[in-house]
Amino acid sequence: MPRRNLDRLKFWLERFLLKGPHYRLAFIAAMLGLLSVVCGALVLRPGPFNSLGEAVWWAFLRLSDPGYLGDDEGLWMRTVSTLLTVSGYVLFLGSLVAIMTQWLNATITRLESGLTPVARNGHVVILGWTNRTVPIVQELLLSETRVKRFLQRHGARQLHIVVLCDEVTPALRQDLKEQLDELWDERHITLRTGSSLRTEHLERVDFLNAAVILVPGGNPTGEGTTVLDTRTIKVLLSISAAAAEAGDDPPPYLVAEVFDARKVAIAQRSYAGPLELVASDMSIARIMVQNLRHPGLSGVYNELLSQGDGNEIYLPEGAPLAGVPVEALGGAFPRGVVLGILRSDGSAIRPYLNPGPGLTVEEDDRIVLLARSFADTQGPAQGSPRLRERGTPGTLRPRQGARRVLILGWSQKAPALLNELATYEDESIQVDLFTSVPIERRRSSLERQGVDAEAVGLRHIEGDFAVHAELAKLHPMEYDNILLMGSDSLRTGQEADARTILGALLLREMARTHEHPPSILAELLDPQNVSLLDRGAIEVMVSPILVSHVLAQVALRRELRVVFEELLTAGGAEVVFRPPSHFGLTGRGGFEQIQDAAAARGETALGVRVPRRGQDRNGWDLTLNPDRGTSWNFDGASEVVALATYPEESPR
């Protein structure tokens, strides 16, 4: 046979065998049939056969069962039979086992890869595997009572989370199991492979029948925030188009993260259904600024934003209390702390936190309540409204004197952070930005973001804060606040955290020799690194975790977004720490006495924090919404955690 024809035959055979296991089995069957016919013809003459069919059947039996070998007589018959038996081992058994094993492995691999579409109703869809995904899943699994109410509204019986990943692998599944630990349950979590940018892949998670779709942002250390925001907007457009094409308009409720707050308006116009957007850079910047203004606040936010042990914010209906003034709501919820109310204002929802006296609850309002469980907001746990003397809010005042802030490191959150600092127009702020990023590059980025450098007295300093000598030249202990910002210019969050931790440890050593060192706030990008820092001396915030908490909470109760925004925005209600003397408290007393004194000053008491001392470790023991039977020494070093507001004439 000419070589070219032989190559064509090989190519045809290759294409035929690669079509699948059925074609391979057909090829082996053909080979077995051909071998049976040839060998049957060879033994037809000398053998005791009446026809070719009997001879072929004889040959096939030898191929398929070696036990027939001993029945043959004569040298020729035994020789052919032996060849058939050996061929049967190779073709019939070996090839069949190999093909079936390969087919079974391929089937299991396909099933593990998550290519099979799901068919559910009222489930939660998370589009993308990022450093936010696992915390979001954890938050949803921990929010048991809130999830039950969420499912009831969507007609579902149990929580089911479907995550769309670029590629589902055994390693990824095992990583999820290890991080969730005892929360892992195959019945509640499904992983599917696909891209959120392709509609046919979105169909694998049955996105049109979901109760809520979450689109978390990725890790900016791997891709720029512009790329990630562009992808998010493309996802919103794809889901809207797919819903319109399927006649399922509007599409499901969706919660998405965008990094650049200037793209929020574009994202809102890109989605045809109910949508809540979390501008993560702005949210993290606000949390950072609040922590700089009130050191120790991260513990309060961690409890307010997350589910699990401690308190959460609940929104019970205000209809049963319609007509009751807000200063009487405390008695109606003896196991919680009333922060204010939410009221519909046309198409928007307006929060009234730490409101003044005279505001009464309306039929459609919701009460903003800090409580330990949903049961503490309902029926048997409720008491009778009791008037509590309440003063006029507006006790917050601008800080006297300049605040000197040292920022170590650089990330794409820096412009949002400086813009947020600039919103406190009544305060004098001087910011020194110390990083190895070239000054011209920083200035160019800040100009593009519209940052007013003069408003914060910005001074650029170039250097490496991880080098002790360069850091010491700044005299960091002379500042009021120090912020170590996690870098997104490195390849991974682990590398960024390694530099942040080293800088924090250097600052801690310098702080040992100072009686009144500045407050130090360190931003980490990986929660596994939190234990590496002494949280008593250095305040730590894990920005991806905080964003994940907000996304999960807003997904279950969308009205919470405006509550969180009010708590974090300049000019809104702020969480502050007050000495008991601020409320005229002396001696010893309980939390109800603190609440009465705070209300009389126009503030809302949330809890108490007591200083904690230890070996080379300073910190606070925080208790929000404490048990009413607990008492404290007001003349000691304890502080009251309170919600306060600026006077109404202050700029918002």
XYZ file of C-alpha atoms in Angstrom:
652
model
C 0.000 0.000 0.000
C 1.446 3.412 -0.923
C 2.558 5.465 2.078
C 0.034 8.238 1.363
C -2.867 5.785 1.403
C -1.520 4.284 4.611
C -1.428 7.748 6.206
C -5.027 8.350 5.116
C -6.080 5.078 6.695
C -4.320 5.969 9.951
C -5.944 9.403 9.954
C -9.413 7.929 9.345
C -8.861 5.353 12.086
C -7.730 8.055 14.524
C -10.793 10.209 13.820
C -13.068 7.183 14.171
C -11.642 6.084 17.533
C -11.679 9.606 19.003
C -15.422 9.947 18.436
C -16.138 8.204 21.708
C -16.302 4.884 23.555
C -19.177 3.594 21.421
C -17.042 3.854 18.290
C -14.125 2.151 20.035
C -16.379 -0.712 21.104
C -17.681 -0.993 17.534
C -14.112 -1.169 16.223
C -13.166 -3.918 18.712
C -16.369 -5.825 17.832
C -15.448 -5.635 14.146
C -11.945 -6.913 14.888
C -13.392 -9.798 16.929
C -15.836 -10.660 14.151
C -13.104 -10.552 11.485
C -10.791 -12.712 13.576
C -13.598 -15.209 14.238
C -14.389 -15.507 10.516
C -10.719 -15.916 9.494
C -9.919 -18.507 12.159
C -13.235 -20.303 11.551
C -12.324 -20.634 7.863
C -8.856 -22.023 8.805
C -10.314 -24.906 10.833
C -13.362 -25.614 8.664
C -11.744 -28.399 6.621
C -9.910 -30.419 9.291
C -12.480 -29.743 11.967
C -15.760 -31.534 12.714
C -17.910 -28.671 11.376
C -20.886 -28.995 9.054
C -20.816 -25.331 7.991
C -18.783 -22.126 8.148
C -21.200 -20.749 10.725
C -20.348 -23.548 13.160
C -16.626 -22.918 12.640
C -17.008 -19.197 13.203
C -19.007 -19.819 16.373
C -16.265 -22.183 17.555
C -13.679 -19.455 16.983
C -15.751 -16.840 18.802
C -16.158 -19.102 21.845
C -12.358 -19.490 22.073
C -11.949 -15.715 21.829
C -14.421 -14.993 24.583
C -13.818 -17.904 26.983
C -10.394 -19.585 27.528
C -12.123 -22.578 29.189
C -12.896 -24.138 25.810
C -9.185 -24.633 25.019
C -9.013 -28.159 26.531
C -11.808 -29.563 24.305
C -9.849 -29.323 21.034
C -8.119 -32.309 19.394
C -5.407 -32.315 16.784
C -2.320 -30.172 16.412
C -3.820 -27.676 13.957
C -7.006 -27.180 15.962
C -5.047 -26.651 19.189
C -2.636 -24.219 17.510
C -5.464 -22.066 16.114
C -7.371 -22.343 19.393
C -4.325 -21.193 21.359
C -3.881 -18.179 19.080
C -7.583 -17.334 19.481
C -7.401 -17.637 23.268
C -4.374 -15.358 23.519
C -6.046 -12.878 21.144
C -9.185 -13.042 23.292
C -7.197 -11.944 26.327
C -5.806 -8.981 24.398
C -8.806 -7.933 22.320
C -11.871 -9.129 24.177
C -10.842 -8.651 27.816
C -7.992 -6.124 27.688
C -9.558 -3.755 25.195
C -13.033 -4.000 26.716
C -11.762 -3.266 30.233
C -9.577 -0.421 28.974
C -12.407 1.215 27.015
C -14.948 0.853 29.829
C -12.470 2.137 32.430
C -11.591 5.124 30.276
C -15.263 5.852 29.650
C -16.106 5.601 33.354
C -13.189 7.880 34.314
C -14.214 10.395 31.669
C -17.814 10.313 32.913
C -16.777 10.858 36.536
C -14.397 13.650 35.507
C -17.179 15.306 33.540
C -19.537 15.064 36.496
C -16.877 16.445 38.861
C -16.133 19.310 36.484
C -19.651 20.662 36.958
C -20.872 20.816 33.378
C -24.323 19.375 34.098
C -26.986 22.117 34.336
C -28.912 22.453 37.591
C -32.687 22.834 37.691
C -33.813 24.670 40.835
C -36.031 27.489 42.024
C -35.357 30.075 44.700
C -31.634 29.283 45.006
C -28.660 31.606 45.503
C -26.242 31.982 42.583
C -22.689 33.258 43.061
C -20.940 34.139 39.802
C -17.183 33.722 40.065
C -14.607 32.185 42.385
C -12.717 35.025 44.082
C -11.318 35.813 47.515
C -14.863 36.935 48.401
C -16.654 33.694 47.473
C -15.910 31.502 50.504
C -16.704 34.257 53.058
C -19.995 34.924 51.249
C -20.906 31.225 51.410
C -19.967 31.129 55.107
C -22.058 34.209 55.827
C -25.091 32.751 54.047
C -24.798 29.421 55.870
C -24.474 31.171 59.246
C -27.442 33.497 58.654
C -29.929 30.764 59.536
C -32.954 32.775 60.659
C -32.486 35.511 58.066
C -32.093 32.855 55.347
C -35.334 31.156 56.418
C -37.283 34.382 56.049
C -35.552 35.067 52.730
C -36.508 31.616 51.434
C -40.105 32.006 52.566
C -40.394 35.161 50.490
C -39.234 33.204 47.418
C -41.178 29.989 48.018
C -38.104 27.823 48.630
C -37.784 25.240 51.380
C -34.053 25.166 52.028
C -30.994 27.185 51.175
C -29.106 26.010 48.110
C -26.034 27.861 46.883
C -24.764 27.352 43.321
C -21.298 28.745 42.544
C -20.162 29.249 38.942
C -16.372 28.877 38.727
C -13.997 29.116 35.786
C -13.038 25.486 36.408
C -14.215 23.075 39.084
C -11.395 20.800 40.182
C -11.053 18.295 43.044
C -8.499 20.657 44.623
C -10.946 23.587 44.555
C -13.733 21.462 46.005
C -11.425 20.204 48.763
C -10.291 23.769 49.519
C -13.923 24.832 49.924
C -14.613 21.882 52.227
C -11.610 22.697 54.415
C -12.489 26.383 54.730
C -16.158 25.733 55.490
C -15.273 22.868 57.835
C -18.439 21.784 59.673
C -20.587 24.121 57.564
C -19.907 22.041 54.440
C -22.962 20.146 53.211
C -23.266 18.628 49.736
C -27.033 19.153 49.877
C -26.684 22.920 50.138
C -23.692 23.711 47.892
C -23.198 22.974 44.195
C -20.210 23.947 42.046
C -20.500 24.444 38.300
C -17.868 25.180 35.661
C -18.327 28.100 33.311
C -17.755 31.745 32.562
C -20.174 34.368 33.829
C -19.639 36.215 30.542
C -21.289 33.447 28.465
C -25.050 32.995 28.550
C -24.905 29.253 27.816
C -22.688 28.840 30.877
C -25.045 30.924 33.014
C -27.784 28.454 32.115
C -25.832 25.758 33.990
C -26.706 27.522 37.254
C -30.363 28.146 36.230
C -29.814 31.865 36.837
C -33.257 32.986 35.663
C -34.964 30.992 38.437
C -32.602 32.160 41.208
C -33.872 34.097 44.217
C -30.765 36.281 44.153
C -27.587 36.485 42.074
C -24.346 37.701 43.653
C -21.498 39.021 41.506
C -18.451 39.496 43.765
C -15.432 41.361 42.461
C -12.142 39.591 41.937
C -8.738 40.116 43.478
C -7.221 43.389 42.187
C -3.720 42.009 42.770
C -4.201 39.785 39.738
C -6.199 42.132 37.505
C -6.817 45.846 37.523
C -10.061 47.135 38.976
C -11.056 48.593 35.608
C -10.941 45.129 34.044
C -12.981 43.668 36.908
C -15.622 46.411 36.767
C -15.881 46.016 32.999
C -16.502 42.308 33.451
C -19.188 42.959 36.069
C -21.058 45.366 33.781
C -20.831 42.833 30.932
C -22.407 40.219 33.237
C -25.274 42.593 34.077
C -25.912 43.224 30.388
C -25.764 39.496 29.564
C -28.265 38.520 32.276
C -30.657 41.311 31.268
C -30.484 40.311 27.585
C -30.976 36.613 28.393
C -33.999 37.372 30.593
C -35.568 39.527 27.869
C -34.972 36.838 25.242
C -36.534 34.168 27.470
C -39.518 36.376 28.217
C -38.589 36.306 31.901
C -38.517 40.045 32.432
C -37.406 41.485 34.795
C -34.418 39.292 35.705
C -33.823 38.137 39.308
C -32.686 40.380 42.148
C -28.925 40.913 41.843
C -26.221 42.186 44.197
C -22.929 43.162 42.559
C -19.623 44.604 43.644
C -17.957 47.379 41.696
C -14.626 48.869 42.679
C -14.898 52.355 41.191
C -17.891 54.262 42.596
C -18.019 56.374 39.417
C -19.196 53.286 37.517
C -22.222 52.731 39.764
C -24.522 54.767 37.522
C -23.408 52.840 34.430
C -23.937 49.529 36.219
C -27.429 50.561 37.339
C -28.454 51.345 33.771
C -26.991 48.028 32.582
C -29.426 45.862 34.544
C -33.145 45.622 33.906
C -34.116 44.065 37.242
C -33.855 44.881 40.959
C -30.242 45.697 41.696
C -28.070 46.660 44.666
C -24.483 47.767 44.071
C -21.679 47.813 46.627
C -18.855 50.188 45.680
C -16.144 48.278 47.523
C -13.289 50.792 47.248
C -15.520 53.522 48.662
C -16.938 51.218 51.353
C -13.495 50.102 52.504
C -12.248 53.693 52.386
C -15.137 54.787 54.609
C -14.461 52.004 57.104
C -10.773 52.954 57.158
C -11.542 56.625 57.750
C -14.015 55.814 60.515
C -11.351 53.638 62.165
C -8.803 56.448 61.870
C -11.261 58.854 63.489
C -12.342 56.383 66.172
C -9.601 53.778 66.829
C -11.041 50.432 67.886
C -14.079 50.684 65.654
C -13.188 47.601 63.578
C -14.510 45.320 66.308
C -17.885 47.075 66.199
C -18.120 46.824 62.410
C -17.077 43.173 62.412
C -19.979 42.387 64.731
C -22.531 44.566 62.928
C -21.678 43.297 59.446
C -21.248 39.587 60.137
C -23.443 36.712 61.240
C -22.574 34.306 64.011
C -21.767 35.140 67.611
C -22.804 38.570 68.787
C -25.350 41.038 67.453
C -26.712 41.807 64.011
C -28.958 44.497 62.593
C -32.574 43.409 62.101
C -35.445 45.260 60.445
C -38.745 44.251 62.094
C -41.947 45.749 60.674
C -43.113 48.994 62.172
C -46.844 48.409 61.565
C -47.566 47.021 65.085
C -45.982 50.173 66.548
C -47.494 52.742 64.198
C -47.968 56.078 65.942
C -45.386 55.334 68.661
C -42.651 57.990 69.008
C -39.087 56.774 68.553
C -38.146 57.758 72.103
C -40.613 55.089 73.343
C -39.375 52.235 71.139
C -36.686 51.119 73.592
C -39.309 49.639 75.918
C -40.879 47.761 73.020
C -37.617 45.882 72.418
C -36.094 45.193 75.852
C -33.597 42.685 74.419
C -32.308 44.971 71.682
C -31.115 48.480 70.944
C -33.226 50.639 68.620
C -30.983 52.570 66.222
C -33.751 54.322 64.313
C -36.209 53.648 61.502
C -36.266 53.148 57.736
C -38.908 54.990 55.733
C -39.838 54.806 52.069
C -39.388 58.109 50.293
C -40.864 57.527 46.850
C -38.668 54.980 45.092
C -35.880 55.357 47.660
C -35.505 54.265 51.264
C -34.312 56.841 53.763
C -32.689 55.911 57.069
C -33.300 57.880 60.250
C -30.604 56.683 62.656
C -30.259 58.238 66.112
C -33.315 60.397 65.333
C -34.474 63.331 67.400
C -37.578 63.349 69.612
C -40.994 63.681 68.035
C -40.493 61.324 65.093
C -43.276 58.725 65.118
C -43.397 55.308 63.486
C -45.578 54.989 60.384
C -47.378 51.923 59.016
C -44.812 51.096 56.328
C -41.697 51.887 58.364
C -39.167 49.355 59.536
C -37.394 49.510 62.872
C -33.589 49.393 62.745
C -32.757 47.157 65.684
C -29.498 45.785 67.085
C -30.267 42.347 68.555
C -28.689 38.956 69.150
C -31.332 36.957 67.298
C -34.482 37.396 65.261
C -36.472 35.944 68.168
C -35.487 38.987 70.259
C -37.352 41.215 67.786
C -40.664 39.336 67.775
C -43.792 38.554 69.837
C -42.898 37.148 73.251
C -39.642 39.124 73.429
C -41.384 42.480 72.960
C -42.412 44.763 75.786
C -44.585 47.854 76.039
C -43.448 51.179 74.597
C -41.998 53.369 77.344
C -41.119 57.007 76.897
C -37.464 57.797 77.503
C -36.406 61.406 77.738
C -34.483 62.173 74.592
C -32.389 65.214 73.820
C -31.810 66.784 70.445
C -29.130 64.977 68.407
C -26.141 66.890 67.119
C -23.489 66.255 69.752
C -20.692 65.392 67.316
C -18.162 68.162 66.876
C -15.166 68.487 64.554
C -11.830 67.536 66.034
C -9.872 70.453 67.402
C -6.383 70.795 65.985
C -4.825 69.126 62.972
C -4.896 65.364 62.576
C -1.647 63.982 61.207
C -2.127 60.733 59.290
C 0.667 58.560 57.910
C -0.321 56.174 55.118
C 2.171 53.413 54.365
C 1.761 51.632 51.041
C -0.320 52.199 47.935
C -3.319 50.601 46.310
C -6.125 51.579 44.003
C -8.205 52.362 47.099
C -5.909 55.299 47.925
C -7.858 57.886 45.841
C -11.164 56.831 47.437
C -9.547 57.012 50.883
C -8.201 60.526 50.320
C -11.522 61.662 48.861
C -13.303 60.337 51.951
C -10.879 62.155 54.260
C -11.511 65.352 52.295
C -15.267 65.150 53.002
C -14.596 66.126 56.628
C -14.299 69.775 55.670
C -14.573 71.110 59.225
C -11.446 69.259 60.346
C -7.825 69.985 59.590
C -6.076 66.920 58.182
C -2.497 66.456 57.049
C -1.698 63.230 55.206
C 1.790 61.931 54.466
C 1.824 59.162 51.838
C 4.941 57.000 52.099
C 5.430 54.278 49.494
C 7.946 53.047 46.935
C 5.522 53.822 44.081
C 6.976 56.738 42.048
C 5.510 60.104 43.005
C 4.547 61.041 39.444
C 2.582 57.825 39.071
C 0.710 58.553 42.296
C -0.089 62.111 41.307
C -1.329 61.000 37.909
C -3.649 58.416 39.485
C -4.996 60.917 42.034
C -5.647 63.529 39.352
C -7.609 61.033 37.256
C -9.748 60.243 40.307
C -10.362 63.932 41.017
C -8.628 63.956 44.420
C -8.134 67.399 45.976
C -4.653 66.947 47.434
C -4.732 70.337 49.166
C -7.913 69.452 51.078
C -6.014 66.785 53.011
C -2.636 68.512 53.049
C -1.190 65.638 51.060
C 2.580 65.256 51.057
C 4.264 62.588 48.916
C 7.278 60.758 50.308
C 9.048 58.022 48.379
C 10.601 55.057 50.172
C 10.113 51.527 51.453
C 8.322 51.190 54.789
C 9.601 47.608 55.115
C 13.148 48.994 55.577
C 13.625 49.963 59.226
C 16.021 52.852 58.559
C 13.740 54.475 55.986
C 10.684 54.080 58.203
C 12.485 55.516 61.239
C 13.393 58.704 59.311
C 9.686 59.573 59.198
C 9.435 59.593 63.022
C 6.138 57.654 62.762
C 5.410 57.887 66.494
C 4.768 61.623 66.097
C 1.633 61.025 63.983
C -1.905 60.688 65.315
C -2.844 57.742 63.084
C -0.913 55.271 60.953
C -2.547 53.218 58.201
C -0.797 50.293 56.519
C -2.595 49.818 53.224
C -2.560 46.407 51.528
C -0.878 46.679 48.134
C -2.675 45.453 45.013
C 0.385 45.864 42.786
C 1.955 42.587 43.935
C 1.100 39.252 42.371
C -0.814 37.774 45.289
C -2.503 38.869 48.473
C -0.062 36.733 50.450
C 2.884 38.785 49.195
C 1.060 42.029 49.984
C 0.192 40.815 53.487
C 3.803 39.758 54.117
C 4.966 43.362 53.565
C 2.083 44.778 55.608
C 2.827 42.449 58.529
C 6.539 43.303 58.452
C 5.762 47.027 58.504
C 3.288 46.542 61.367
C 5.831 44.629 63.423
C 8.428 47.365 62.877
C 5.923 49.974 64.069
C 5.032 47.881 67.088
C 8.681 47.730 68.134
C 8.945 51.510 67.809
C 5.744 51.973 69.814
C 7.129 50.047 72.796
C 9.283 53.021 73.831
C 6.496 55.618 73.570
C 3.964 56.250 76.304
C 1.274 57.457 73.891
C 1.928 55.854 70.497
C -0.387 56.561 67.558
C -3.217 54.204 66.661
C -2.097 51.707 64.026
C -4.526 50.188 61.523
C -3.332 47.411 59.194
C -5.293 46.256 56.158
C -4.844 42.581 55.258
C -6.064 40.864 52.114
C -6.081 37.256 53.377
C -7.981 36.306 56.572
C -5.538 33.483 57.290
C -2.887 36.084 58.166
C -4.881 37.814 60.924
C -3.432 35.578 63.633
C 0.091 36.720 62.695
C -0.518 40.197 64.143
C -1.155 41.120 67.745
C -4.657 42.532 67.461
C -4.372 44.180 70.857
C -1.593 46.568 69.852
C -2.438 46.782 66.147
C -5.950 47.067 64.812
C -6.533 44.735 61.850
C -9.163 44.842 59.136
C -9.504 42.247 56.361
C -11.067 44.177 53.507
C -12.261 41.203 51.383
C -14.052 39.771 54.438
C -15.830 43.044 55.180
C -16.955 43.389 51.567
C -18.168 39.778 51.584
C -20.208 40.407 54.740
C -21.890 43.416 53.163
C -22.661 41.546 49.921
C -24.175 38.579 51.778
C -26.250 40.727 54.147
C -27.585 42.941 51.353
C -28.444 39.837 49.316
C -30.674 38.550 52.128
C -32.140 41.943 53.109
C -31.546 44.651 50.514
C -32.661 47.509 52.827
C -29.511 46.943 54.897
C -27.395 48.657 52.254
C -28.736 52.100 53.133
C -28.220 51.373 56.848
C -24.567 50.450 56.314
C -24.101 53.454 54.041
C -25.538 55.804 56.654
C -23.239 54.416 59.349
C -20.135 54.854 57.207
C -20.764 58.083 55.292
C -19.302 61.384 56.444
C -21.999 63.491 58.073
C -24.203 60.515 58.858
C -24.674 58.798 62.179
C -21.296 57.695 63.547
C -20.304 55.077 66.101
C -18.155 56.784 68.737
C -16.566 55.941 72.073
C -17.529 58.146 75.012
C -16.239 58.236 78.583
C -19.094 57.764 81.076
C -18.478 61.313 82.311
C -19.694 62.587 78.910
C -23.176 61.472 79.971
C -22.773 62.551 83.589
C -22.452 58.957 84.819
C -20.628 58.252 88.073
C -20.422 55.367 90.496
C -21.700 52.045 89.277
C -24.682 51.164 87.110
C -26.190 49.006 84.390
C -26.875 49.395 80.708
C -30.392 50.788 81.135
C -28.916 53.650 83.145
C -26.406 54.203 80.329
C -29.208 54.197 77.737
C -31.223 56.762 79.666
C -28.228 59.066 80.084
C -27.191 58.745 76.423
C -30.731 59.395 75.163
C -30.952 62.527 77.294
C -27.834 63.809 75.505
C -29.265 63.021 72.059
C -27.207 59.862 71.499
C -27.966 56.126 71.350
C -25.963 53.782 73.580
C -24.960 50.580 71.800
C -22.753 48.892 74.385
C -19.670 49.138 76.541
C -15.992 48.422 76.083
C -13.584 47.716 78.926
C -9.777 47.918 78.628
C -7.967 44.614 78.516
C -4.426 44.326 79.774
C -2.050 41.458 79.244
C 1.533 40.564 78.546
C 2.673 43.128 76.010
C -0.902 43.372 74.781
C -3.371 46.223 75.002
C -6.908 46.116 73.736
C -10.572 46.253 74.600
C -13.256 43.777 75.530
C -16.284 44.912 73.528
C -19.882 44.120 74.492
C -22.719 45.389 72.303
C -26.331 45.191 73.517
C -25.171 43.780 76.867
C -27.289 41.822 79.302
C -29.382 44.227 81.330
C -28.248 42.617 84.573
C -24.574 43.512 84.043
C -23.103 46.561 85.763
C -19.928 48.617 85.328
C -17.829 51.043 87.304
C -18.376 54.385 85.573
C -15.389 55.932 87.341
C -13.011 53.409 85.778
C -11.456 53.318 82.310
C -14.498 51.779 80.587
C -16.086 53.583 77.635
C -19.600 53.712 76.214
C -20.122 52.732 72.566
C -22.669 55.215 71.249
C -24.328 56.340 68.035
C -24.122 60.103 67.535
C -24.793 62.642 64.785
C -23.628 66.102 63.758
C -25.881 69.149 64.102
C -28.375 69.477 61.261
C -26.602 72.505 59.824
C -23.409 70.480 59.309
C -22.726 69.587 55.647
C -23.633 66.030 54.705
